[in-house]
Amino acid sequence: MLGFHSHDHTACIQTAVAAADAHCRAEKLQFTPVRRRVLEILLENHRAKGAYEILDQLRDEGFGSQPPVAYRALDFLVAHGFAHKIERLNAFVACAHAGADHTPAFLICRECSAVAEAEAGPGRAAIAAAARAEGFTVERVVIEAMGLCPRCAKAA
Amino acid sequence: MLGFHSHDHTACIQTAVAAADAHCRAEKLQFTPVRRRVLEILLENHRAKGAYEILDQLRDEGFGSQPPVAYRALDFLVAHGFAHKIERLNAFVACAHAGADHTPAFLICRECSAVAEAEAGPGRAAIAAAARAEGFTVERVVIEAMGLCPRCAKAA
DNA sequence: TTGATACCTGTTACATTATAACATATCAAG
DNA sequence: CTTGATATGTTATAATGTAACAGGTATCAA
């Protein structure tokens, strides 16, 4: 799992962008400049970023300046598993397990918005069991833990 | 667990309001008319309701007509465990386990917004384990499953 | 009872997040 | 190269959420 520990982040970005590029080629999806750029912006750090924060950056770089530009790119990235929405923050993060079929659980720092993505297999199984008992059909599961990352916990 | 099955809903409401009333007395919290009414509105059915939907009803009944009126009552109810926010929908539900210390997991129908509240003990334990491994301090966990309730699944 | 204090209600005004609808441009396939 | 689908960009507006202040109400100590 990609957590709060330091790592080779340049490689981290390159790998993720390359993976997205390859996946889009394979699936005949259009990995356009705006979409690529938004993914790169999300990858700049493992932090949740709001749509308007991303939009500001796009505008500065000569892309469109209106909300739908950012939202549509984000929708694309989320729909194809390259990014996730953090419901709790109304914000977005790059997916840390691009390509792999996974059920993410997010650990979100309330101080710095850093986000780590853990596998939630067991948690999901527990929910599936409860759902079955109710006759409920699960399509998607959101698991978000708010708290303090090691760095911010130490600072406090 | 209170699920999607039919039950004596009148008793369900009365019990919940009485429990909130008693808890507020015990804790010296003010269970004011707006707060009581908002809880009743949420209890009318086991469905997520938006702040503005609730506000419309408050306005029609002679309470204040501006957003903070609804948001403040909702904040109170959530802070004291009488209601929960469904992040995925930007909406609120009455708590189905009033008073009890619990970690809820929500089953949310995407068709009718019906919400069932399950215990997420095991799921939470799995997250706590992942968090410990990262040195992350968990303060709150949101678990929301989107899908179809039995009724809507049958209709489709 | 009165004054002090904290809390609650309601308002105006505004901030933030998100979408609908439409025109133009670009791409992919025959 | 035309056609149909997809993507981009725009304007305008909807939906959700808060800050800040004025006035009211509960509580409690003196």
XYZ file of C-alpha atoms (C1' of nucleotides) in Angstrom:
372
model
C 0.000 0.000 0.000
C 1.060 3.511 -0.752
C 1.020 5.248 2.539
C 2.380 8.296 4.262
C 5.993 7.182 4.009
C 8.443 8.885 1.707
C 9.137 7.277 -1.626
C 10.478 8.017 -5.081
C 7.687 10.314 -6.081
C 9.000 11.212 -9.530
C 8.925 7.556 -10.481
C 5.546 7.279 -8.792
C 4.102 9.932 -11.113
C 5.709 8.562 -14.246
C 4.481 5.048 -13.546
C 0.931 6.184 -12.935
C 0.745 8.365 -16.038
C 2.287 5.646 -18.182
C -0.159 3.105 -16.813
C -3.091 5.369 -17.573
C -1.754 6.029 -21.056
C -1.370 2.331 -21.753
C -4.786 1.504 -20.359
C -6.429 4.183 -22.516
C -4.698 2.907 -25.646
C -5.823 -0.616 -24.867
C -9.404 0.455 -24.213
C -9.520 3.010 -27.038
C -10.151 5.831 -24.590
C -8.937 9.321 -25.366
C -6.223 10.328 -22.952
C -6.385 13.975 -24.005
C -4.143 16.822 -22.812
C -6.605 18.152 -20.219
C -7.215 14.691 -18.816
C -3.546 13.887 -18.690
C -2.778 17.202 -17.069
C -5.453 16.794 -14.406
C -4.095 13.369 -13.559
C -0.611 14.856 -13.284
C -1.893 17.607 -10.999
C -3.513 15.017 -8.743
C -0.309 13.004 -8.758
C 1.854 15.956 -7.710
C 1.301 14.896 -4.143
C -0.832 12.342 -2.345
C -3.297 14.950 -1.226
C -6.980 15.528 -1.913
C -7.555 18.479 -4.242
C -10.828 20.253 -4.938
C -12.147 20.716 -8.457
C -11.714 24.476 -8.245
C -8.156 24.190 -7.029
C -7.426 22.072 -10.076
C -9.354 24.457 -12.301
C -7.220 27.393 -11.150
C -4.139 25.538 -12.250
C -5.650 24.575 -15.604
C -6.634 28.174 -16.254
C -3.121 29.376 -15.499
C -1.800 26.876 -18.016
C -4.053 27.963 -20.839
C -6.760 25.339 -20.625
C -10.415 26.252 -20.276
C -11.311 28.348 -17.284
C -14.824 27.209 -16.459
C -15.882 24.524 -13.953
C -17.069 21.917 -16.456
C -13.547 21.664 -17.832
C -12.253 20.396 -14.514
C -15.311 18.364 -13.612
C -15.383 16.538 -16.922
C -11.744 15.570 -16.744
C -12.250 14.409 -13.165
C -15.349 12.438 -14.148
C -13.328 10.675 -16.809
C -10.498 9.839 -14.434
C -12.868 8.580 -11.756
C -14.988 6.591 -14.207
C -11.943 4.729 -15.457
C -10.336 4.179 -12.100
C -7.432 6.632 -12.417
C -8.707 8.757 -9.561
C -11.135 8.587 -6.665
C -13.468 11.108 -5.148
C -13.125 11.696 -1.414
C -16.748 12.307 -0.478
C -15.948 13.638 2.907
C -13.900 16.487 1.438
C -15.611 17.011 -1.910
C -12.188 16.501 -3.386
C -10.209 14.108 -5.524
C -7.045 11.989 -5.340
C -5.097 10.031 -7.913
C -5.586 6.300 -7.580
C -2.631 4.595 -5.960
C -3.411 1.193 -7.466
C -4.032 2.157 -11.058
C -5.329 -0.675 -13.146
C -5.723 -3.165 -10.331
C -9.241 -4.152 -9.394
C -9.545 -2.959 -5.829
C -11.860 -1.728 -3.109
C -10.104 1.237 -1.626
C -10.313 2.523 1.924
C -8.911 6.001 2.444
C -6.988 7.346 5.403
C -7.418 11.111 5.278
C -5.445 13.564 7.391
C -7.700 16.369 8.608
C -4.734 18.706 8.966
C -2.908 18.398 5.648
C -5.396 16.498 3.459
C -2.812 13.807 2.776
C -4.520 10.636 1.640
C -3.329 7.051 1.838
C -5.179 4.327 0.003
C -5.489 0.980 1.743
C -7.084 -2.236 0.578
C -10.462 -2.716 2.202
C -11.135 -6.267 1.200
C -12.083 -7.545 4.686
C -14.133 -4.458 5.496
C -15.992 -4.803 2.265
C -16.717 -8.450 2.997
C -18.314 -7.494 6.296
C -20.547 -4.979 4.545
C -21.459 -7.447 1.838
C -22.606 -9.870 4.540
C -24.796 -7.253 6.207
C -26.199 -6.255 2.824
C -27.039 -9.819 1.879
C -28.955 -10.214 5.109
C -31.065 -7.207 4.095
C -31.562 -8.219 0.482
C -29.603 -5.137 -0.527
C -27.525 -5.174 -3.726
C -24.204 -3.408 -3.214
C -22.777 -1.602 -6.228
C -20.153 0.648 -4.721
C -18.657 1.107 -1.284
C -17.119 4.236 0.160
C -14.797 3.792 3.134
C -13.122 6.915 4.488
C -11.282 7.257 7.780
C -10.583 10.793 8.993
C -7.789 11.412 11.442
C -4.178 12.464 11.693
C -1.281 11.296 9.564
C 1.950 10.404 11.419
C 3.553 13.715 10.499
C 0.682 15.918 11.727
C 0.168 13.738 14.815
C 3.776 14.336 15.787
C 3.427 18.081 15.196
C 0.464 18.220 17.587
C -30.477 -3.766 12.684
C -33.154 -1.543 11.276
C -33.306 -2.432 7.652
C -35.575 -2.179 4.678
C -38.253 -4.391 6.169
C -41.583 -3.020 7.272
C -42.063 -2.294 10.940
C -44.211 -0.302 13.319
C -43.010 3.063 12.211
C -45.172 5.169 14.494
C -43.632 3.455 17.502
C -40.249 3.785 15.844
C -40.604 7.574 15.713
C -41.970 7.897 19.226
C -39.188 5.791 20.678
C -36.493 7.771 18.932
C -37.875 11.166 19.922
C -38.394 10.038 23.508
C -34.859 8.688 23.642
C -33.444 11.965 22.338
C -35.553 13.911 24.800
C -34.344 11.792 27.716
C -30.730 11.974 26.599
C -30.902 15.761 26.320
C -32.395 16.079 29.781
C -29.678 13.871 31.205
C -26.912 15.793 29.449
C -28.481 19.200 30.003
C -28.766 19.781 26.281
C -31.545 21.942 24.911
C -33.941 19.861 22.858
C -35.628 22.935 21.375
C -38.662 22.989 19.061
C -36.633 23.368 15.837
C -34.272 20.584 16.823
C -37.108 18.290 17.825
C -38.979 19.063 14.637
C -35.954 18.392 12.418
C -35.446 15.057 14.127
C -39.125 14.240 13.543
C -38.810 15.175 9.879
C -35.831 12.870 9.498
C -37.722 10.128 11.287
C -40.745 10.373 9.000
C -39.143 7.743 6.852
C -35.799 5.973 6.714
C -34.628 8.112 3.830
C -31.801 10.589 3.397
C -33.058 14.175 3.243
C -31.120 17.232 2.138
C -30.789 20.305 4.329
C -32.822 22.393 1.894
C -35.603 19.824 1.728
C -35.829 20.025 5.503
C -35.617 23.804 5.415
C -38.602 23.993 3.045
C -40.662 22.073 5.536
C -39.502 24.214 8.458
C -40.380 27.365 6.569
C -43.871 26.063 5.794
C -44.356 25.403 9.491
C -43.392 28.876 10.618
C -39.813 28.301 11.653
C -36.951 30.341 10.225
C -36.549 30.261 6.485
C -32.816 30.632 5.995
C -30.235 27.849 5.581
C -28.477 28.258 8.937
C -31.699 27.345 10.707
C -31.664 23.887 9.155
C -27.906 23.428 9.252
C -27.626 24.332 12.896
C -30.333 21.934 13.967
C -28.716 19.215 11.858
C -25.300 19.983 13.336
C -26.759 19.578 16.795
C -28.419 16.271 15.954
C -25.292 14.900 14.307
C -22.977 16.126 17.064
C -25.022 14.300 19.668
C -25.581 11.125 17.698
C -29.277 11.574 16.898
C -28.611 11.757 13.178
C -25.882 10.985 10.660
C -24.706 12.737 7.542
C -24.611 10.650 4.375
C -21.566 12.130 2.650
C -22.277 10.515 -0.639
C -25.619 12.301 -0.913
C -24.962 15.489 1.040
C -27.964 14.498 3.064
C -28.979 13.376 6.528
C -30.751 10.456 8.206
C -32.047 9.894 11.706
C -29.873 7.537 13.685
C -31.371 4.079 13.994
C -29.425 3.193 17.124
C -29.961 6.314 19.181
C -27.945 6.377 22.335
C -25.945 3.245 21.659
C -22.258 3.675 20.986
C -21.855 2.386 17.477
C -19.901 2.565 14.239
C -22.507 2.716 11.544
C -22.275 1.436 7.985
C -24.995 2.695 5.658
C -26.757 0.839 2.872
C -28.112 3.511 0.560
C -30.561 2.886 -2.253
C -29.652 4.961 -5.286
C -33.239 4.873 -6.537
C -35.303 5.866 -3.521
C -32.634 7.154 -1.059
C -33.801 4.673 1.553
C -31.071 4.128 4.119
C -30.449 1.153 6.397
C -27.937 1.400 9.174
C -25.800 -1.664 9.867
C -23.156 -2.273 12.483
C -19.691 -1.993 10.976
C -17.655 -3.366 13.816
C -15.632 -5.885 11.737
C -15.117 -3.459 8.876
C -13.905 -0.827 11.249
C -11.461 -3.284 12.804
C -9.943 -3.970 9.391
C -9.459 -0.247 8.817
C -7.977 0.246 12.250
C -5.417 -2.443 11.445
C -4.430 -0.788 8.163
C -4.231 2.586 9.904
C -2.007 1.244 12.673
C 0.377 -0.123 10.071
C 0.651 3.400 8.619
C 0.964 5.205 11.930
C -2.327 6.922 11.170
C -4.628 7.946 14.027
C -8.263 7.244 13.136
C -10.833 9.615 14.591
C -13.910 8.945 12.499
C -14.872 6.422 9.856
C -17.419 6.779 7.092
C -18.725 3.585 5.504
C -21.375 3.942 2.821
C -22.556 1.278 0.404
C -24.541 2.475 -2.610
C -26.813 0.072 -4.415
C -30.399 -1.056 -4.674
C -32.781 -1.837 -1.841
C -34.856 -5.024 -2.190
C -37.921 -3.096 -3.268
C -36.192 -1.116 -6.045
C -34.217 -4.174 -7.155
C -37.462 -6.041 -7.671
C -38.967 -3.127 -9.595
C -35.998 -3.139 -11.991
C -35.269 39.972 41.147
C -31.709 41.384 38.709
C -27.786 41.287 36.154
C -24.284 38.469 33.822
C -23.396 34.870 30.868
C -23.966 31.499 27.700
C -26.637 29.693 24.271
C -30.288 29.664 20.635
C -32.841 31.699 16.683
C -33.215 34.299 12.765
C -31.461 37.358 9.279
C -28.463 39.097 5.348
C -24.976 38.231 2.588
C -21.760 35.372 0.556
C -18.708 31.225 -0.405
C -18.151 26.768 -2.337
C -19.337 22.889 -5.094
C -21.649 21.178 -9.172
C -24.551 20.909 -13.626
C -27.469 22.130 -17.723
C -27.400 23.646 -22.225
C -25.380 25.028 -26.255
C -21.691 26.158 -29.887
C -17.455 24.777 -31.768
C -13.775 21.742 -32.618
C -11.599 17.341 -33.032
C -11.326 12.438 -33.663
C -12.279 7.648 -35.735
C -14.273 4.955 -39.180
C -16.200 3.943 -43.436
C -13.608 13.589 -47.093
C -17.820 13.030 -44.897
C -20.342 11.444 -41.099
C -21.305 10.483 -36.426
C -19.536 10.345 -31.963
C -16.732 12.482 -28.588
C -14.292 16.321 -26.424
C -13.668 21.236 -25.294
C -15.043 25.587 -24.019
C -18.557 28.992 -22.900
C -22.522 31.237 -20.287
C -25.588 30.802 -16.938
C -27.545 28.818 -12.947
C -28.431 25.274 -9.399
C -27.351 23.090 -5.061
C -24.913 22.988 -0.863
C -22.829 25.271 3.003
C -20.965 29.362 6.222
C -19.665 33.923 8.338
C -21.191 37.516 10.915
C -24.319 40.092 13.374
C -28.813 41.407 15.965
C -32.013 40.054 19.074
C -34.187 36.638 22.176
C -34.235 33.111 25.887
C -32.514 30.029 29.438
C -29.707 29.650 33.598
C -27.608 30.891 37.540
C -25.224 33.516 41.084
C -25.637 37.377 43.982
